[in-house]
mmCIF file of C-alpha atoms in Angstrom:
data_model
loop_
_atom_site.group_PDB
_atom_site.id
_atom_site.type_symbol
_atom_site.label_atom_id
_atom_site.label_comp_id
_atom_site.label_asym_id
_atom_site.label_seq_id
_atom_site.Cartn_x
_atom_site.Cartn_y
_atom_site.Cartn_z
ATOM 1 C CA LYS C 1 -20.679 4.234 -18.217
ATOM 2 C CA ALA C 2 -21.539 0.794 -16.950
ATOM 3 C CA GLY C 3 -19.283 -0.650 -14.287
ATOM 4 C CA VAL C 4 -17.575 -4.008 -14.148
ATOM 5 C CA THR C 5 -20.103 -6.824 -14.293
ATOM 6 C CA GLN C 6 -19.679 -10.371 -13.130
ATOM 7 C CA THR C 7 -21.838 -13.424 -13.670
ATOM 8 C CA PRO C 8 -23.169 -15.397 -12.012
ATOM 9 C CA ARG C 9 -23.465 -13.567 -8.715
ATOM 10 C CA TYR C 10 -23.921 -16.692 -6.633
ATOM 11 C CA LEU C 11 -22.994 -20.272 -7.279
ATOM 12 C CA ILE C 12 -23.204 -23.520 -5.334
ATOM 13 C CA LYS C 13 -21.103 -26.454 -6.454
ATOM 14 C CA THR C 14 -19.947 -29.748 -4.963
ATOM 15 C CA ARG C 15 -16.420 -30.961 -4.482
ATOM 16 C CA GLY C 16 -14.790 -32.273 -7.615
ATOM 17 C CA GLN C 17 -16.894 -30.200 -9.986
ATOM 18 C CA GLN C 18 -15.571 -27.383 -12.080
ATOM 19 C CA VAL C 19 -16.838 -23.832 -12.431
ATOM 20 C CA THR C 20 -16.496 -20.963 -14.889
ATOM 21 C CA LEU C 21 -16.953 -17.342 -13.818
ATOM 22 C CA SER C 22 -17.330 -14.430 -16.193
ATOM 23 C CA CYS C 23 -16.250 -10.809 -16.017
ATOM 24 C CA SER C 24 -17.093 -7.952 -18.376
ATOM 25 C CA PRO C 25 -14.816 -4.958 -17.855
ATOM 26 C CA ILE C 26 -15.733 -1.307 -18.077
ATOM 27 C CA SER C 27 -16.010 -0.291 -21.727
ATOM 28 C CA GLY C 28 -12.580 0.606 -23.054
ATOM 29 C CA HIS C 29 -10.710 -1.148 -20.260
ATOM 30 C CA ARG C 30 -8.290 -3.726 -21.591
ATOM 31 C CA SER C 31 -6.737 -5.118 -18.427
ATOM 32 C CA VAL C 32 -8.648 -7.537 -16.207
ATOM 33 C CA SER C 33 -7.372 -8.875 -12.896
ATOM 34 C CA TRP C 34 -8.942 -11.581 -10.759
ATOM 35 C CA TYR C 35 -8.861 -11.854 -6.975
ATOM 36 C CA GLN C 36 -10.062 -14.353 -4.401
ATOM 37 C CA GLN C 37 -11.430 -13.045 -1.113
ATOM 38 C CA THR C 38 -11.832 -15.270 1.945
ATOM 39 C CA PRO C 39 -12.238 -14.392 5.628
ATOM 40 C CA GLY C 40 -8.960 -16.091 6.492
ATOM 41 C CA GLN C 41 -6.701 -14.929 3.679
ATOM 42 C CA GLY C 42 -8.309 -11.675 2.673
ATOM 43 C CA LEU C 43 -7.994 -10.499 -0.919
ATOM 44 C CA GLN C 44 -5.425 -12.396 -2.942
ATOM 45 C CA PHE C 45 -4.353 -11.860 -6.528
ATOM 46 C CA LEU C 46 -5.062 -14.694 -8.930
ATOM 47 C CA PHE C 47 -3.987 -13.417 -12.354
ATOM 48 C CA GLU C 48 -4.120 -10.547 -14.785
ATOM 49 C CA TYR C 49 -4.957 -10.517 -18.480
ATOM 50 C CA PHE C 50 -4.271 -7.938 -21.120
ATOM 51 C CA SER C 51 -4.828 -8.306 -24.851
ATOM 52 C CA GLU C 52 -5.807 -11.944 -24.378
ATOM 53 C CA THR C 53 -2.488 -12.731 -22.661
ATOM 54 C CA GLN C 54 -1.892 -13.644 -19.064
ATOM 55 C CA ARG C 55 0.831 -11.297 -17.875
ATOM 56 C CA ASN C 56 0.939 -12.052 -14.187
ATOM 57 C CA LYS C 57 -0.093 -14.877 -11.929
ATOM 58 C CA GLY C 58 -0.467 -15.219 -8.169
ATOM 59 C CA ASN C 59 0.379 -18.185 -5.984
ATOM 60 C CA PHE C 60 -2.547 -20.431 -6.757
ATOM 61 C CA PRO C 61 -2.532 -24.025 -7.978
ATOM 62 C CA GLY C 62 -2.951 -24.897 -11.628
ATOM 63 C CA ARG C 63 -6.617 -25.742 -11.018
ATOM 64 C CA PHE C 64 -7.201 -22.008 -11.313
ATOM 65 C CA SER C 65 -7.004 -20.772 -14.877
ATOM 66 C CA GLY C 66 -8.389 -17.988 -16.962
ATOM 67 C CA ARG C 67 -8.593 -16.457 -20.346
ATOM 68 C CA GLN C 68 -9.472 -13.207 -22.017
ATOM 69 C CA PHE C 69 -11.353 -12.687 -25.252
ATOM 70 C CA SER C 70 -10.763 -10.142 -27.971
ATOM 71 C CA ASN C 71 -13.510 -7.903 -26.549
ATOM 72 C CA SER C 72 -11.614 -7.878 -23.210
ATOM 73 C CA ARG C 73 -14.204 -10.011 -21.428
ATOM 74 C CA SER C 74 -12.548 -12.551 -19.191
ATOM 75 C CA GLU C 75 -13.407 -15.890 -17.692
ATOM 76 C CA MET C 76 -11.802 -17.810 -14.896
ATOM 77 C CA ASN C 77 -12.133 -21.525 -14.398
ATOM 78 C CA VAL C 78 -11.599 -23.616 -11.319
ATOM 79 C CA SER C 79 -11.396 -27.346 -11.862
ATOM 80 C CA THR C 80 -11.735 -30.137 -9.301
ATOM 81 C CA LEU C 81 -13.289 -27.852 -6.716
ATOM 82 C CA GLU C 82 -12.257 -28.166 -3.085
ATOM 83 C CA LEU C 83 -14.084 -26.942 0.004
ATOM 84 C CA GLY C 84 -11.404 -24.294 0.465
ATOM 85 C CA ASP C 85 -12.295 -22.724 -2.876
ATOM 86 C CA SER C 86 -15.428 -21.263 -1.300
ATOM 87 C CA ALA C 87 -14.869 -17.548 -1.583
ATOM 88 C CA LEU C 88 -15.896 -14.288 -3.167
ATOM 89 C CA TYR C 89 -14.214 -14.005 -6.567
ATOM 90 C CA LEU C 90 -13.699 -10.432 -7.681
ATOM 91 C CA CYS C 91 -12.526 -9.111 -10.967
ATOM 92 C CA ALA C 92 -11.181 -5.636 -11.554
ATOM 93 C CA SER C 93 -10.591 -3.762 -14.767
ATOM 94 C CA ARG C 94 -8.551 -0.803 -15.856
ATOM 95 C CA TRP C 95 -7.744 0.953 -19.090
ATOM 96 C CA TYR C 96 -3.987 0.344 -19.191
ATOM 97 C CA ARG C 97 -2.286 2.896 -21.407
ATOM 98 C CA GLY C 98 1.157 1.518 -20.652
ATOM 99 C CA GLY C 99 4.255 3.687 -20.480
ATOM 100 C CA GLY C 100 4.242 3.727 -16.706
ATOM 101 C CA ALA C 101 0.864 5.408 -16.341
ATOM 102 C CA GLN C 102 -0.758 4.714 -12.998
ATOM 103 C CA GLU C 103 -4.363 3.707 -13.347
ATOM 104 C CA THR C 104 -6.924 2.636 -10.847
ATOM 105 C CA GLN C 105 -8.463 -0.813 -10.836
ATOM 106 C CA TYR C 106 -12.251 -0.814 -10.539
ATOM 107 C CA PHE C 107 -13.913 -3.843 -9.029
ATOM 108 C CA GLY C 108 -17.021 -5.748 -10.006
ATOM 109 C CA PRO C 109 -19.607 -6.991 -7.479
ATOM 110 C CA GLY C 110 -18.057 -10.440 -7.311
ATOM 111 C CA THR C 111 -19.249 -14.002 -7.637
ATOM 112 C CA ARG C 112 -19.822 -15.786 -4.364
ATOM 113 C CA LEU C 113 -18.930 -19.454 -4.766
ATOM 114 C CA LEU C 114 -19.917 -22.030 -2.194
ATOM 115 C CA VAL C 115 -18.419 -25.504 -2.495
ATOM 116 C CA LEU C 116 -20.238 -28.249 -0.610
ATOM 117 C CA GLU V 1 7.818 -11.146 -0.145
ATOM 118 C CA ASP V 2 5.545 -8.129 -0.580
ATOM 119 C CA LYS V 3 3.580 -7.371 2.556
ATOM 120 C CA VAL V 4 0.875 -4.886 3.511
ATOM 121 C CA VAL V 5 -0.219 -4.531 7.148
ATOM 122 C CA GLN V 6 -3.179 -2.517 8.319
ATOM 123 C CA SER V 7 -4.008 -1.379 11.810
ATOM 124 C CA PRO V 8 -6.144 -1.463 13.765
ATOM 125 C CA LEU V 9 -7.968 -4.552 12.508
ATOM 126 C CA SER V 10 -11.229 -3.234 13.901
ATOM 127 C CA LEU V 11 -12.473 0.017 15.315
ATOM 128 C CA VAL V 12 -15.741 1.026 16.931
ATOM 129 C CA VAL V 13 -16.587 4.714 17.207
ATOM 130 C CA HIS V 14 -19.588 6.983 17.566
ATOM 131 C CA GLU V 15 -20.923 9.359 14.983
ATOM 132 C CA GLY V 16 -18.944 12.575 14.885
ATOM 133 C CA ASP V 17 -15.660 10.975 15.931
ATOM 134 C CA THR V 18 -12.512 11.265 13.827
ATOM 135 C CA VAL V 19 -10.662 8.074 12.933
ATOM 136 C CA THR V 20 -7.213 7.347 11.552
ATOM 137 C CA LEU V 21 -6.522 4.097 9.772
ATOM 138 C CA ASN V 22 -2.972 2.934 9.187
ATOM 139 C CA CYS V 23 -1.300 0.999 6.405
ATOM 140 C CA SER V 24 2.357 -0.004 6.316
ATOM 141 C CA TYR V 25 4.008 -1.884 3.504
ATOM 142 C CA GLU V 26 7.091 -3.724 2.391
ATOM 143 C CA VAL V 27 6.996 -3.887 -1.362
ATOM 144 C CA THR V 28 9.849 -4.033 -3.792
ATOM 145 C CA ASN V 29 9.556 -1.577 -6.648
ATOM 146 C CA PHE V 30 6.678 0.389 -5.153
ATOM 147 C CA ARG V 31 4.387 1.953 -7.704
ATOM 148 C CA SER V 32 1.259 3.181 -5.919
ATOM 149 C CA LEU V 33 -0.862 2.712 -2.819
ATOM 150 C CA LEU V 34 -4.614 2.556 -3.034
ATOM 151 C CA TRP V 35 -7.409 2.764 -0.497
ATOM 152 C CA TYR V 36 -10.723 1.033 -1.059
ATOM 153 C CA LYS V 37 -13.961 0.899 0.938
ATOM 154 C CA GLN V 38 -15.836 -2.409 0.969
ATOM 155 C CA GLU V 39 -19.358 -2.530 2.360
ATOM 156 C CA LYS V 40 -21.081 -5.656 1.236
ATOM 157 C CA LYS V 41 -19.614 -6.563 -2.081
ATOM 158 C CA ALA V 42 -17.275 -4.774 -4.471
ATOM 159 C CA PRO V 43 -14.474 -2.649 -3.058
ATOM 160 C CA THR V 44 -15.039 0.911 -4.158
ATOM 161 C CA PHE V 45 -12.078 3.121 -4.945
ATOM 162 C CA LEU V 46 -11.202 5.958 -2.574
ATOM 163 C CA PHE V 47 -7.677 7.180 -3.274
ATOM 164 C CA MET V 48 -4.537 6.409 -5.217
ATOM 165 C CA LEU V 49 -1.296 7.751 -3.748
ATOM 166 C CA THR V 50 1.992 7.808 -5.560
ATOM 167 C CA SER V 51 3.953 10.735 -4.119
ATOM 168 C CA SER V 52 5.066 11.356 -0.553
ATOM 169 C CA GLY V 53 3.591 14.161 1.466
ATOM 170 C CA ILE V 54 0.781 15.118 -0.872
ATOM 171 C CA GLU V 55 -2.576 14.841 0.843
ATOM 172 C CA LYS V 56 -5.536 13.666 -1.162
ATOM 173 C CA LYS V 57 -8.973 14.743 0.015
ATOM 174 C CA SER V 58 -12.511 13.818 -0.803
ATOM 175 C CA GLY V 59 -15.121 15.314 1.463
ATOM 176 C CA ARG V 60 -14.522 14.061 4.974
ATOM 177 C CA LEU V 61 -11.898 11.571 3.857
ATOM 178 C CA SER V 62 -8.234 12.313 3.357
ATOM 179 C CA SER V 63 -5.098 10.274 2.910
ATOM 180 C CA ILE V 64 -1.373 10.787 2.768
ATOM 181 C CA LEU V 65 1.634 8.658 1.895
ATOM 182 C CA ASP V 66 5.109 8.550 3.432
ATOM 183 C CA LYS V 67 7.401 6.686 1.041
ATOM 184 C CA LYS V 68 10.413 7.040 3.308
ATOM 185 C CA GLU V 69 8.727 5.386 6.286
ATOM 186 C CA LEU V 70 6.619 3.130 4.031
ATOM 187 C CA PHE V 71 3.185 3.894 5.378
ATOM 188 C CA SER V 72 -0.044 5.660 4.630
ATOM 189 C CA ILE V 73 -2.929 6.909 6.744
ATOM 190 C CA LEU V 74 -6.577 7.348 5.932
ATOM 191 C CA ASN V 75 -8.446 9.926 7.996
ATOM 192 C CA ILE V 76 -12.193 10.166 8.288
ATOM 193 C CA THR V 77 -13.556 13.194 10.118
ATOM 194 C CA ALA V 78 -17.065 13.624 11.531
ATOM 195 C CA THR V 79 -17.825 9.950 10.982
ATOM 196 C CA GLN V 80 -21.329 8.851 10.017
ATOM 197 C CA THR V 81 -23.018 5.463 10.258
ATOM 198 C CA GLY V 82 -22.669 5.196 6.486
ATOM 199 C CA ASP V 83 -18.899 5.095 6.933
ATOM 200 C CA SER V 84 -19.222 1.649 8.536
ATOM 201 C CA ALA V 85 -17.328 -0.683 6.232
ATOM 202 C CA VAL V 86 -14.081 -2.536 5.731
ATOM 203 C CA TYR V 87 -11.307 -0.226 4.574
ATOM 204 C CA LEU V 88 -8.702 -1.922 2.433
ATOM 205 C CA CYS V 89 -5.222 -0.731 1.650
ATOM 206 C CA ALA V 90 -3.473 -2.168 -1.403
ATOM 207 C CA VAL V 91 -0.066 -1.648 -2.933
ATOM 208 C CA GLU V 92 0.861 -2.039 -6.560
ATOM 209 C CA TRP V 93 4.362 -2.999 -7.587
ATOM 210 C CA ASN V 94 6.242 -2.061 -10.669
ATOM 211 C CA ALA V 95 7.478 -4.776 -12.971
ATOM 212 C CA GLY V 96 10.095 -3.517 -15.388
ATOM 213 C CA GLY V 97 8.430 -0.181 -15.988
ATOM 214 C CA THR V 98 4.942 -1.526 -16.549
ATOM 215 C CA SER V 99 2.280 -2.533 -14.140
ATOM 216 C CA TYR V 100 0.852 -6.002 -14.401
ATOM 217 C CA GLY V 101 -2.341 -5.589 -12.490
ATOM 218 C CA LYS V 102 -1.318 -7.161 -9.195
ATOM 219 C CA LEU V 103 -2.490 -5.450 -6.037
ATOM 220 C CA THR V 104 -1.249 -6.759 -2.699
ATOM 221 C CA PHE V 105 -3.904 -6.108 -0.069
ATOM 222 C CA GLY V 106 -3.742 -5.656 3.678
ATOM 223 C CA GLN V 107 -6.142 -7.513 5.963
ATOM 224 C CA GLY V 108 -8.483 -4.568 6.124
ATOM 225 C CA THR V 109 -9.774 -2.448 8.995
ATOM 226 C CA ILE V 110 -13.377 -3.067 10.036
ATOM 227 C CA LEU V 111 -14.864 0.289 11.009
ATOM 228 C CA THR V 112 -18.154 0.375 12.884
ATOM 229 C CA VAL V 113 -19.793 3.736 13.509
ATOM 230 C CA HIS V 114 -22.591 3.769 16.074
ATOM 231 C CA PRO V 115 -25.286 6.484 16.055
#
């Protein structure tokens, strides 16, 4: 079974631009979460999508947004990029059966974004 | 606010040594604690712990959770250079009986194993 895939793997942008990152979950997984990883702040939760709905959101400004498609693929968008947005953006997927079942999140390789 | 603290932040050992990594947490509505290993890119899953006192093992790695004292340890015996990585502890909270995909991570422990 293929793992979580993310595209692109590397990206260089300039301040003020916007960027869209893509995540394809493991086949059959319906929940996708996004995280930002920086040396200073570590791994921080951005948001989670399930069945095309955002169910949970971390403490990030509105410039960070996302969406999920009917095939469970997800995109996140960052508008008006700032230098501090340089980070590794990771997405993680899981099946999500609901009913209190505990399921592991599996991470993709990440997209490394550099804002100049 | 939910908080996960790992210690030590970095550790340097020689091959064959045994290491113990610590993770303490303050999370409302605890659901599960997970350990991940991150080498260069994606964190790879090691263990999920939900019940106190039950040790999980995988080869030379083992982990246990203490829900009363709110901590977990990850043990690695007979370390090898391939164990060099960042070890991340994350806690998942429970929102009204369902889990909404948010993991709160600790800062990570950087383990370096010298030959």
